[in-house]
Coordinates of C-alpha atoms and ligand atoms in Angstrom, one line a residue:
M1 CA 0.0 0.0 0.0
N2 CA 1.5 3.3 -0.9
L3 CA 1.8 6.4 1.2
K4 CA -1.2 8.2 -0.4
K5 CA -3.5 5.2 0.2
T6 CA -2.2 4.6 3.7
L7 CA -3.0 8.2 4.5
S8 CA -6.4 8.0 2.8
V9 CA -7.4 5.0 4.9
A10 CA -5.9 6.4 8.1
L11 CA -7.8 9.7 7.5
A12 CA -11.0 7.7 6.8
T13 CA -10.6 5.8 10.0
L14 CA -10.0 9.0 12.0
F15 CA -13.0 10.5 10.3
L16 CA -15.1 7.6 11.3
I17 CA -14.0 7.7 14.9
A18 CA -14.5 11.5 15.0
C19 CA -17.8 11.1 13.2
N20 CA -17.0 14.3 11.5
H21 CA -17.5 14.0 7.8
K22 CA -17.4 17.7 7.1
Q23 CA -13.7 18.0 7.7
F24 CA -12.7 15.2 5.5
V25 CA -12.1 16.4 2.0
Q26 CA -9.8 14.7 -0.5
K27 CA -7.9 17.2 -2.6
N28 CA -5.5 15.6 -5.0
N29 CA -6.8 12.7 -7.0
T30 CA -4.3 12.5 -9.8
Y31 CA -2.6 9.2 -10.4
K32 CA -0.1 7.8 -12.8
N33 CA -0.8 4.1 -12.9
G34 CA -4.4 3.4 -12.2
V35 CA -7.4 4.7 -10.3
V36 CA -10.7 3.4 -9.0
V37 CA -13.7 5.6 -8.2
T38 CA -16.5 4.1 -6.2
A39 CA -19.2 5.2 -3.7
N40 CA -17.4 3.7 -0.8
L41 CA -13.8 4.1 0.5
F42 CA -13.3 0.5 1.4
A43 CA -14.4 -0.7 -2.1
S44 CA -12.1 1.9 -3.8
E45 CA -9.3 0.6 -1.6
V46 CA -10.0 -3.0 -2.7
G47 CA -10.0 -2.1 -6.4
S48 CA -6.8 0.0 -6.1
D49 CA -5.0 -2.8 -4.2
I50 CA -5.9 -5.2 -7.1
L51 CA -4.4 -2.7 -9.6
E52 CA -1.3 -2.4 -7.5
Q53 CA -0.9 -6.1 -7.3
G54 CA -0.7 -6.2 -11.1
G55 CA -4.3 -6.8 -11.9
N56 CA -6.0 -5.0 -14.8
A57 CA -9.0 -2.7 -14.7
F58 CA -11.4 -5.7 -15.3
D59 CA -9.8 -7.6 -12.3
A60 CA -10.3 -4.6 -10.2
A61 CA -13.9 -4.3 -11.3
V62 CA -14.7 -7.8 -10.3
A63 CA -13.1 -7.3 -6.9
V64 CA -15.0 -4.0 -6.4
Q65 CA -18.4 -5.6 -7.4
F66 CA -18.0 -8.2 -4.6
A67 CA -16.6 -5.8 -2.1
L68 CA -19.5 -3.4 -2.6
A69 CA -21.9 -6.3 -1.8
V70 CA -20.3 -6.3 1.7
V71 CA -19.6 -2.7 2.4
Y72 CA -22.4 -1.0 0.6
P73 CA -25.4 -3.4 0.9
R74 CA -28.0 -0.8 -0.1
A75 CA -26.9 -1.1 -3.7
G76 CA -23.7 -3.2 -4.0
N77 CA -24.8 -6.7 -4.6
I78 CA -24.5 -10.3 -5.5
A79 CA -28.2 -10.7 -6.0
G80 CA -28.9 -7.7 -8.3
G81 CA -27.7 -6.9 -11.8
G82 CA -26.0 -4.3 -13.9
F83 CA -24.0 -3.4 -16.9
A84 CA -20.4 -3.0 -17.8
V85 CA -19.1 -0.9 -20.6
I86 CA -15.4 -1.7 -21.4
R87 CA -12.7 -0.3 -23.6
T88 CA -9.5 -2.2 -23.8
A89 CA -6.1 -0.5 -24.1
K90 CA -6.2 -1.4 -27.8
G91 CA -9.4 0.7 -28.2
E92 CA -11.8 -2.2 -28.6
S93 CA -15.1 -1.9 -26.8
E94 CA -18.1 -3.9 -25.9
S95 CA -20.7 -4.2 -23.2
L96 CA -21.7 -6.8 -20.7
D97 CA -25.4 -7.1 -19.8
F98 CA -25.9 -8.8 -16.5
R99 CA -29.3 -7.3 -16.0
E100 CA -31.8 -9.4 -14.0
K101 CA -34.6 -11.2 -15.8
A102 CA -38.2 -11.9 -15.0
P103 CA -38.7 -15.4 -13.6
K104 CA -40.3 -17.9 -16.0
A105 CA -43.5 -17.8 -13.9
A106 CA -43.9 -14.0 -14.3
N107 CA -46.7 -12.6 -16.3
E108 CA -48.0 -9.2 -17.4
S109 CA -50.7 -8.9 -14.7
M110 CA -48.8 -10.2 -11.7
Y111 CA -49.0 -6.9 -9.9
L112 CA -52.6 -6.2 -10.7
D113 CA -55.7 -6.9 -8.7
E114 CA -58.9 -8.5 -10.1
N115 CA -60.0 -5.1 -11.3
G116 CA -56.8 -4.6 -13.2
N117 CA -55.5 -2.0 -10.7
V118 CA -51.9 -2.0 -9.5
I119 CA -51.5 -3.5 -6.0
E120 CA -49.4 -0.9 -4.3
G121 CA -45.9 -1.9 -3.3
L122 CA -46.1 -5.4 -4.7
S123 CA -43.5 -4.8 -7.4
Q124 CA -41.2 -2.9 -4.9
T125 CA -41.2 -4.8 -1.6
G126 CA -41.1 -8.5 -0.8
H127 CA -40.4 -11.7 -2.6
L128 CA -42.6 -11.1 -5.7
A129 CA -40.5 -8.0 -6.6
V130 CA -37.3 -10.0 -7.2
G131 CA -35.8 -10.6 -10.6
V132 CA -33.5 -13.4 -11.4
P133 CA -30.1 -12.1 -10.3
G134 CA -27.3 -11.5 -12.9
S135 CA -24.3 -10.0 -11.0
V136 CA -22.4 -13.2 -10.2
D137 CA -22.7 -14.6 -13.7
G138 CA -21.7 -11.2 -15.1
M139 CA -18.6 -11.1 -13.0
V140 CA -17.7 -14.6 -14.0
K141 CA -18.0 -13.7 -17.7
L142 CA -16.1 -10.5 -17.2
H143 CA -13.2 -12.3 -15.5
Q144 CA -13.2 -15.2 -18.0
K145 CA -12.9 -12.9 -21.0
Y146 CA -10.7 -10.1 -19.7
G147 CA -9.3 -11.0 -16.2
S148 CA -5.6 -11.6 -15.6
L149 CA -5.4 -12.5 -11.9
T150 CA -7.0 -15.6 -10.5
W151 CA -10.7 -15.6 -9.6
E152 CA -9.9 -16.6 -6.1
K153 CA -7.7 -13.6 -5.6
L154 CA -10.5 -11.2 -6.7
I155 CA -13.1 -12.6 -4.3
Q156 CA -10.8 -12.8 -1.3
P157 CA -11.0 -9.1 -0.3
A158 CA -14.8 -9.3 -0.1
I159 CA -14.5 -12.5 2.0
D160 CA -12.1 -10.8 4.3
L161 CA -14.4 -7.8 4.7
A162 CA -17.4 -10.0 5.5
K163 CA -15.3 -12.1 8.0
N164 CA -13.4 -9.3 9.7
G165 CA -16.2 -6.8 9.6
V166 CA -16.7 -3.3 8.2
R167 CA -17.1 -0.2 10.4
L168 CA -20.2 1.6 9.4
T169 CA -19.7 5.1 8.1
K170 CA -22.2 7.7 9.2
L171 CA -24.0 7.5 5.8
E172 CA -24.3 3.8 6.0
A173 CA -25.4 3.7 9.6
D174 CA -28.0 6.4 8.8
K175 CA -29.3 4.6 5.8
L176 CA -29.6 1.3 7.7
N177 CA -31.5 3.1 10.4
A178 CA -33.8 4.8 7.9
Y179 CA -34.7 1.4 6.5
R180 CA -34.4 -0.7 9.7
E181 CA -38.1 -1.0 10.4
R182 CA -38.9 -2.0 6.9
I183 CA -36.1 -4.5 6.7
N184 CA -37.1 -6.0 10.1
K185 CA -40.7 -6.2 9.0
V186 CA -40.0 -8.0 5.7
N187 CA -37.6 -10.4 7.4
A188 CA -39.5 -11.1 10.6
G189 CA -38.4 -14.4 12.1
K190 CA -34.8 -14.2 10.7
N191 CA -32.8 -13.2 13.7
N192 CA -29.2 -14.0 13.2
C193 CA -28.4 -11.6 10.4
C194 CA -26.3 -8.5 10.8
Y195 CA -28.8 -6.3 9.1
I196 CA -31.7 -7.2 11.4
K197 CA -31.5 -5.3 14.7
D198 CA -33.8 -4.0 17.3
T199 CA -31.6 -1.1 18.2
E200 CA -30.1 1.7 16.1
F201 CA -27.0 1.1 14.0
K202 CA -24.1 3.4 15.1
T203 CA -21.4 5.1 13.2
G204 CA -18.2 3.2 13.6
E205 CA -20.0 -0.1 14.6
L206 CA -18.3 -3.1 13.3
I207 CA -20.6 -5.2 11.1
K208 CA -19.5 -8.8 10.4
N209 CA -21.4 -11.0 8.0
P210 CA -20.4 -14.7 8.4
Q211 CA -23.4 -15.8 6.3
L212 CA -22.3 -13.7 3.4
E213 CA -18.7 -14.8 4.0
N214 CA -19.8 -18.4 3.5
V215 CA -21.7 -17.5 0.3
L216 CA -18.6 -15.7 -1.0
V217 CA -16.4 -18.6 -0.2
R218 CA -18.7 -20.9 -2.3
I219 CA -18.5 -18.4 -5.2
K220 CA -14.7 -18.3 -4.8
N221 CA -14.5 -22.1 -4.9
Q222 CA -17.2 -22.9 -7.4
G223 CA -17.6 -19.9 -9.6
R224 CA -21.1 -19.3 -10.9
N225 CA -22.2 -22.7 -9.4
G226 CA -21.4 -21.2 -6.0
F227 CA -24.4 -19.0 -6.5
Y228 CA -26.8 -20.4 -9.1
D229 CA -26.5 -24.0 -7.9
G230 CA -25.9 -26.0 -4.7
E231 CA -26.3 -24.5 -1.2
T232 CA -26.7 -20.8 -2.2
A233 CA -29.3 -21.6 -4.8
E234 CA -31.1 -23.8 -2.2
L235 CA -31.1 -20.9 0.3
I236 CA -32.6 -18.6 -2.4
I237 CA -35.2 -21.1 -3.4
S238 CA -36.2 -21.7 0.3
E239 CA -36.5 -17.9 0.7
M240 CA -38.7 -17.7 -2.4
Q241 CA -40.9 -20.4 -1.0
R242 CA -41.1 -18.7 2.4
G243 CA -42.4 -15.5 0.8
K244 CA -44.3 -16.9 -2.2
G245 CA -41.7 -15.5 -4.7
L246 CA -41.5 -16.8 -8.3
I247 CA -37.8 -17.6 -8.8
S248 CA -37.2 -21.3 -9.4
K249 CA -34.1 -23.5 -9.5
E250 CA -34.5 -23.6 -13.2
D251 CA -34.5 -19.8 -13.3
L252 CA -31.2 -19.7 -11.4
L253 CA -29.5 -22.4 -13.4
G254 CA -30.7 -20.9 -16.7
Y255 CA -29.5 -17.3 -16.0
E256 CA -26.9 -16.1 -18.5
S257 CA -25.4 -12.6 -18.8
V258 CA -24.9 -11.4 -22.4
W259 CA -22.0 -9.7 -24.3
R260 CA -23.5 -7.0 -26.5
P261 CA -21.9 -4.6 -28.9
A262 CA -21.5 -1.3 -27.1
L263 CA -23.7 1.6 -28.3
I264 CA -21.3 3.9 -30.0
G265 CA -22.1 7.5 -31.1
K266 CA -20.4 10.6 -32.2
Y267 CA -20.7 13.8 -30.4
R268 CA -18.5 16.8 -31.5
D269 CA -14.9 15.4 -31.5
C270 CA -15.8 12.6 -29.1
K271 CA -16.7 9.0 -29.6
V272 CA -19.2 8.0 -26.9
I273 CA -19.3 4.3 -25.9
S274 CA -22.3 3.5 -23.8
M275 CA -24.8 0.8 -22.9
P276 CA -27.4 -0.4 -25.5
P277 CA -30.8 -1.9 -24.6
P278 CA -32.0 -3.3 -22.3
S279 CA -30.7 -0.1 -20.9
S280 CA -32.3 3.0 -22.2
G281 CA -29.2 4.9 -21.1
G282 CA -27.0 4.8 -24.2
I283 CA -29.7 5.7 -26.7
A284 CA -31.1 8.4 -24.5
L285 CA -27.7 9.8 -23.8
M286 CA -26.8 9.9 -27.5
Q287 CA -30.1 11.6 -28.3
L288 CA -29.4 14.3 -25.7
L289 CA -25.8 14.8 -26.8
K290 CA -26.8 15.2 -30.4
G291 CA -29.3 17.8 -29.3
A292 CA -26.6 19.6 -27.3
E293 CA -24.5 19.6 -30.5
E294 CA -27.3 20.7 -32.8
F295 CA -28.3 23.6 -30.6
N296 CA -24.6 24.4 -29.8
L297 CA -25.5 24.3 -26.1
G298 CA -22.0 25.6 -25.1
Q299 CA -22.8 29.0 -26.6
Y300 CA -25.0 29.8 -23.5
Q301 CA -23.7 30.6 -20.1
F302 CA -23.7 27.7 -17.6
G303 CA -26.9 28.0 -15.5
S304 CA -28.5 30.6 -17.7
L305 CA -32.2 30.4 -18.8
E306 CA -31.2 29.2 -22.2
H307 CA -28.9 26.5 -20.9
I308 CA -31.5 25.0 -18.5
H309 CA -34.6 25.5 -20.7
L310 CA -32.8 23.8 -23.7
M311 CA -31.7 20.8 -21.6
V312 CA -35.2 20.4 -20.2
E313 CA -36.8 20.5 -23.6
L314 CA -34.4 17.9 -25.0
E315 CA -34.9 15.7 -21.9
R316 CA -38.7 15.9 -22.2
R317 CA -38.6 14.5 -25.8
V318 CA -36.0 11.9 -25.1
Y319 CA -37.8 10.4 -22.1
A320 CA -41.1 10.3 -24.1
D321 CA -39.2 8.2 -26.6
R322 CA -37.8 6.1 -23.9
A323 CA -41.3 5.3 -22.5
T324 CA -42.6 4.4 -26.0
W325 CA -39.9 2.6 -27.8
L326 CA -37.4 1.0 -25.4
G327 CA -37.4 -2.4 -23.8
D328 CA -35.5 -5.7 -23.9
P329 CA -34.1 -6.1 -27.4
D330 CA -34.5 -9.8 -27.2
Y331 CA -38.3 -9.3 -26.8
C332 CA -39.2 -6.2 -28.8
S333 CA -38.0 -4.5 -31.9
I334 CA -36.3 -1.2 -31.1
P335 CA -36.0 1.3 -33.9
K336 CA -32.5 2.2 -32.7
E337 CA -31.1 3.6 -36.0
K338 CA -34.1 5.8 -36.4
L339 CA -34.1 7.1 -32.9
L340 CA -30.4 8.1 -33.3
S341 CA -30.5 9.4 -36.9
D342 CA -29.8 13.0 -37.5
E343 CA -32.9 13.3 -39.6
Y344 CA -35.2 12.0 -36.8
L345 CA -33.6 14.0 -34.1
T346 CA -33.6 17.3 -36.1
N347 CA -37.3 16.7 -36.7
R348 CA -37.9 15.7 -33.1
Y349 CA -36.2 18.8 -31.7
S350 CA -37.6 21.2 -34.4
N351 CA -40.5 22.4 -32.3
I352 CA -38.3 23.4 -29.4
D353 CA -39.1 27.0 -28.7
M354 CA -36.4 29.0 -26.8
N355 CA -39.2 31.4 -25.7
G356 CA -41.8 28.9 -24.4
K357 CA -42.2 25.5 -22.8
S358 CA -43.8 22.7 -24.8
D359 CA -46.5 20.6 -23.1
S360 CA -45.9 17.1 -21.9
Q361 CA -48.9 15.4 -23.4
D362 CA -51.0 12.8 -21.7
I363 CA -49.9 13.4 -18.2
K364 CA -51.4 10.7 -16.1
A365 CA -52.9 11.1 -12.7
G366 CA -50.9 9.6 -9.9
N367 CA -47.4 10.5 -11.1
V368 CA -45.1 10.0 -8.2
E369 CA -42.9 12.8 -7.0
V370 CA -40.2 10.7 -5.4
I371 CA -36.9 10.7 -7.2
E372 CA -34.5 8.9 -4.8
S373 CA -31.0 9.5 -5.7
F374 CA -28.7 6.9 -4.3
E375 CA -30.0 3.5 -4.9
T376 CA -27.9 1.7 -7.5
T377 CA -24.2 2.4 -7.6
H378 CA -21.6 3.2 -10.2
F379 CA -17.8 2.6 -10.3
S380 CA -15.1 3.5 -12.8
V381 CA -11.7 2.0 -13.2
V382 CA -8.7 2.7 -15.5
D383 CA -5.4 0.8 -15.3
K384 CA -1.8 1.5 -16.2
W385 CA -2.2 -0.1 -19.6
G386 CA -5.2 2.1 -20.5
N387 CA -7.9 -0.5 -20.1
A388 CA -11.1 1.1 -18.8
V389 CA -14.3 -0.2 -17.4
S390 CA -17.5 1.6 -16.4
V391 CA -19.9 -0.4 -14.2
T392 CA -23.3 0.4 -12.9
T393 CA -24.8 -2.2 -10.7
T394 CA -28.0 -2.3 -8.6
L395 CA -30.6 -3.9 -6.4
N396 CA -32.9 -1.2 -7.7
G397 CA -34.3 0.4 -4.6
N398 CA -32.2 0.9 -1.5
Y399 CA -31.7 -2.7 -0.1
G400 CA -33.7 -3.9 -3.1
S401 CA -36.8 -5.8 -2.1
K402 CA -35.6 -5.6 1.5
V403 CA -35.7 -9.4 1.5
I404 CA -32.6 -11.0 3.0
V405 CA -31.9 -14.5 2.0
K406 CA -32.1 -16.5 5.3
G407 CA -28.7 -18.1 6.0
G408 CA -27.1 -16.1 3.1
G409 CA -26.9 -12.6 4.6
F410 CA -27.6 -10.8 1.4
F411 CA -30.4 -8.7 0.0
L412 CA -32.5 -9.6 -3.1
N413 CA -33.2 -7.0 -5.7
N414 CA -36.6 -5.5 -6.5
E415 CA -35.8 -5.0 -10.2
M416 CA -39.2 -6.2 -11.4
D417 CA -40.4 -2.6 -10.6
D418 CA -38.4 -1.4 -13.6
F419 CA -40.9 -3.1 -15.9
S420 CA -43.9 -1.2 -16.9
I421 CA -46.3 -3.0 -14.6
K422 CA -49.3 -1.3 -16.2
P423 CA -49.2 1.0 -19.3
G424 CA -49.0 4.6 -18.1
V425 CA -48.6 3.8 -14.4
P426 CA -45.4 5.3 -13.1
N427 CA -42.8 3.1 -11.3
Q428 CA -40.8 4.3 -8.2
F429 CA -38.9 6.8 -10.4
G430 CA -42.0 8.2 -11.9
L431 CA -41.2 6.6 -15.2
V432 CA -44.0 5.3 -17.4
G433 CA -43.8 2.8 -20.1
G434 CA -45.9 0.7 -22.5
K435 CA -45.8 -2.6 -24.4
A436 CA -42.1 -2.6 -25.2
N437 CA -41.3 -2.8 -21.4
A438 CA -44.3 -5.0 -20.3
I439 CA -43.5 -8.0 -18.1
E440 CA -42.9 -11.3 -20.0
P441 CA -41.3 -14.5 -18.7
E442 CA -37.5 -14.3 -18.8
K443 CA -37.5 -10.8 -20.3
R444 CA -35.1 -8.1 -19.0
M445 CA -36.6 -5.0 -17.5
L446 CA -35.7 -1.7 -19.1
S447 CA -33.0 0.2 -17.3
S448 CA -31.7 3.8 -17.1
M449 CA -28.2 2.8 -16.1
T450 CA -25.7 4.6 -18.3
P451 CA -22.1 3.4 -17.8
T452 CA -20.2 5.3 -20.4
I453 CA -16.7 5.8 -21.7
V454 CA -15.7 8.8 -23.9
E455 CA -12.8 9.0 -26.3
K456 CA -11.5 12.3 -27.7
N457 CA -9.4 12.2 -30.8
D458 CA -9.2 8.4 -30.6
K459 CA -7.8 8.6 -27.1
L460 CA -9.4 7.5 -23.8
F461 CA -10.8 10.7 -22.3
M462 CA -13.5 10.0 -19.7
V463 CA -14.9 7.0 -17.8
T464 CA -18.2 7.9 -16.1
G465 CA -21.6 6.9 -14.7
S466 CA -24.0 7.5 -11.9
P467 CA -26.7 5.9 -9.8
G468 CA -30.1 7.6 -9.4
G469 CA -32.8 5.7 -11.3
S470 CA -34.3 7.9 -14.0
T471 CA -31.9 10.7 -13.1
I472 CA -28.9 8.6 -14.2
I473 CA -29.2 9.5 -17.9
T474 CA -29.5 13.2 -17.3
S475 CA -26.6 13.2 -14.8
V476 CA -24.3 11.5 -17.2
F477 CA -25.4 13.8 -19.9
Q478 CA -24.6 16.9 -17.8
N479 CA -21.2 15.5 -16.8
I480 CA -20.2 15.1 -20.4
I481 CA -21.5 18.4 -21.6
N482 CA -19.9 20.1 -18.6
A483 CA -16.5 18.8 -19.9
V484 CA -17.1 19.3 -23.6
E485 CA -19.3 22.4 -23.9
F486 CA -18.3 24.2 -20.7
K487 CA -14.7 23.1 -20.5
M488 CA -14.8 22.0 -16.9
N489 CA -12.2 19.7 -15.4
A490 CA -13.0 16.3 -14.0
Q491 CA -14.0 17.4 -10.5
E492 CA -15.8 20.6 -11.7
C493 CA -18.0 18.4 -14.0
V494 CA -19.0 16.3 -10.9
N495 CA -19.4 19.1 -8.5
A496 CA -21.5 21.4 -10.8
P497 CA -25.1 21.5 -9.6
R498 CA -27.5 19.4 -11.7
I499 CA -31.1 19.6 -13.0
H500 CA -33.4 16.8 -14.2
S501 CA -36.5 16.5 -16.2
Q502 CA -38.1 13.4 -17.6
W503 CA -41.3 14.3 -19.6
L504 CA -43.5 12.9 -16.9
P505 CA -44.0 14.2 -14.2
D506 CA -43.9 17.5 -16.1
K507 CA -41.4 19.2 -13.8
V508 CA -37.9 20.5 -13.6
Y509 CA -36.0 19.2 -10.6
V510 CA -33.1 21.4 -9.5
E511 CA -30.3 21.0 -7.0
A512 CA -29.5 24.0 -4.8
G513 CA -27.3 26.4 -6.8
A514 CA -28.3 25.0 -10.2
I515 CA -30.2 28.1 -11.1
S516 CA -30.3 31.6 -9.7
P517 CA -33.6 33.2 -8.3
T518 CA -33.7 35.2 -11.6
V519 CA -33.4 32.2 -13.8
K520 CA -35.9 30.4 -11.7
N521 CA -38.4 33.2 -12.3
E522 CA -37.6 33.2 -16.0
L523 CA -38.1 29.5 -16.3
Q524 CA -41.4 29.8 -14.4
N525 CA -42.5 32.5 -16.8
L526 CA -41.8 30.1 -19.7
G527 CA -44.2 27.7 -17.9
H528 CA -41.8 25.3 -16.2
A529 CA -42.7 23.9 -12.8
I530 CA -39.6 23.9 -10.7
Q531 CA -39.1 21.6 -7.8
E532 CA -36.0 21.6 -5.6
Q533 CA -34.3 18.3 -5.1
S534 CA -31.6 17.8 -2.5
R535 CA -29.3 15.7 -4.7
I536 CA -29.4 14.5 -8.3
G537 CA -27.1 11.7 -9.3
M538 CA -23.7 10.7 -7.9
M539 CA -21.0 10.6 -10.5
A540 CA -17.9 8.4 -10.4
N541 CA -15.7 10.2 -12.9
I542 CA -12.3 9.6 -14.3
V543 CA -10.7 11.9 -16.8
I544 CA -7.5 11.1 -18.6
N545 CA -5.2 14.1 -19.1
E546 CA -3.2 14.8 -22.3
D547 CA -0.1 13.5 -20.5
G548 CA -1.8 10.3 -19.6
S549 CA -2.2 11.0 -15.9
L550 CA -5.5 9.9 -14.5
V551 CA -7.8 12.2 -12.5
G552 CA -10.3 10.4 -10.3
A553 CA -13.3 12.6 -9.4
P554 CA -15.6 11.2 -6.8
D555 CA -18.9 12.9 -5.9
T556 CA -18.0 13.6 -2.3
L557 CA -20.1 16.7 -2.3
R558 CA -23.2 14.6 -2.6
H559 CA -22.0 11.4 -1.0
K560 CA -19.1 11.8 1.5
D561 CA -18.0 8.2 1.3
S562 CA -17.2 8.3 -2.4
R563 CA -13.5 7.9 -3.1
A564 CA -11.0 7.9 -5.8
I565 CA -8.0 5.8 -4.9
G566 CA -5.1 4.9 -7.1
Y567 CA -1.4 4.8 -7.3
Ligands
LIG601 N1 -33.0 0.1 -11.3 C1 -32.7 1.3 -11.9 C2 -32.4 1.2 -13.4 O1 -32.0 0.2 -13.8 O2 -32.6 2.1 -14.1

C-alpha cells in the first residue's frame, strides 16, 4: 500500500472515529498508474489494491463488485444486476449485460388486482418484486474474458471484509437506520443476520457478516455454481418459498449474462461508448448529446435560462421516446437507428421554442414525486495499460426488495419494478412505459443505467456513470457536456449542480445552486414547474489528461463516502 493510500485509509478511520464528515475532503486525486472511483472508501481501496498487485481494470472491477456487496449493501450486490461498458487499451469496446430477468413464472398482470389495478408496493417490496439475479454470472463472464489475476484472488478481499467486519460510516449507519423497520418487517423471524436489529446502527459499529462470507467462499471455490446451484441456490429457493416468490431453481440455473456490442455514437470530436438496450441509457444519452451539439449548447452561459430550458426541452422529448420505444431487445424490436438518426432528431427537436415551454402530453394522474438518488451504484476504473471499465450495478431500490436470504446474509433485488407494470402507471422513479417494457417471462426490464466511456481524438478521455434511477441519464449527460461544452475539469464536472426533467412528471428538478432566483423566475415565466431536489445523481468520474495522468473525481459533495483511490 503506498503512502497516499495509507494516508487516505488512516484519515478515513480517523474521520469515522471522530464522526466528523465535514472536515474530510480529498484534494489531490491525480494518479499515474491506475485509479478506481466508487461510492465507498473500502471498495475503492480493494480495487486500487488489485491494480497495484498487477491486476488490470477488469480484475479490479470484479473485486470491487464483490466488495461493494459487503460494504455497501444498499446497492452493492451479488443478487442484483448491472451493466459494464469496457474499452481495452487497444481501443476495442463492448458491453456486458448482467441485468436481472423476469422469472419464468412471471406474467403481465402479476402486480394487478382482479379489477386490473396496480396493487401498491407489490413490485417494490417483498419476494414477488425479485428478478433473477445477474451479478455473479456477469462477474464470472467479465473475468473469463478479460481478467488476468485468479478468480480466487479477486473474491478474497470481499470475503475478508465480511469475515473481519466493516465499520459503518455515518452515511451507511443512517441509511440502515432509515430502512431498519422495513427490513425488520419484511424479514420477521430471521434473527441471526447483521442487518436485522432491534436497536439503532451506530457510526463506527463493526458489522461482520459470516453468512455472506460463506456464500462468497462458495462463489470463490465454485464460480457461478457457488451462487446459481448448490447451497446458495437452495437458500434462495427456500427464501422464495417462504415469501411466495417466483424464482425457481430452473431460473437460477438458466440465467446467462450477455455480451452485446456497445452503443457507439459521435458527439463533436468525441466517440461516446455506452450501454445499449435493455438499458435506455446509451440511446437516451446519445439523443441528448446530439441535441446539445445541434443547438450548440455551449454558446450559452452555464446555469442561464437558455442552458436550462434547452436541456429540459431535450430531456422531455428523449424520455417520451424512452417510454414508448425501449425495452429488452430480445423481446421487442427497437428502432435504434431511427431514434439516433440525424434526420429523426432534427425533426424531433424542431419544435423546441427557446421562448416557451412545450406541453408534456397525456400526463397521467398519480405520477409519483419521489426521485430517490442513491439506490444503484456506479464505479469507474482505469489501469496503467489504459484499459477502462465503467460499471453500474443495482438492487434497484435501497436494499432492493428488503428481503434478506435466510442463511445467506444478502439482499435480493426489486428490479421487477423497472418493468412497466401497467401501461401509463409510473414506477418508483415516476417513469412510465408501455408494451415494449411490459412483463414477460425471462425478459429483462428496461433500465436507465448509463455506464459510459468517452474517447477524444481516438484517445481515452473519460470514464463515467452514476446511480439515481431515472436521473442517471441526465446526470451522465450533464457530466459530459460540462466537460465538452463548458470546458470544466474532472472534478468541476462532478461538482457542478445538476437539474433533471423526464417528460412525466412534467417538472424540472433542480439542485441547490443550479439556477439563480432570476433564472428560476424566468423558467417559471416560460411555464416550467420547478421543484427543488436535495441531490441528483452521484458521479464516479475519471478523466485522462493529455499527458496520460488519471484524475479520479468522486462525488463527495453529494456522498461523502465516495473515493478515488489509485497509485
Ligand atoms: N434500477 C434502476 C435502473 O436500472 O434504471
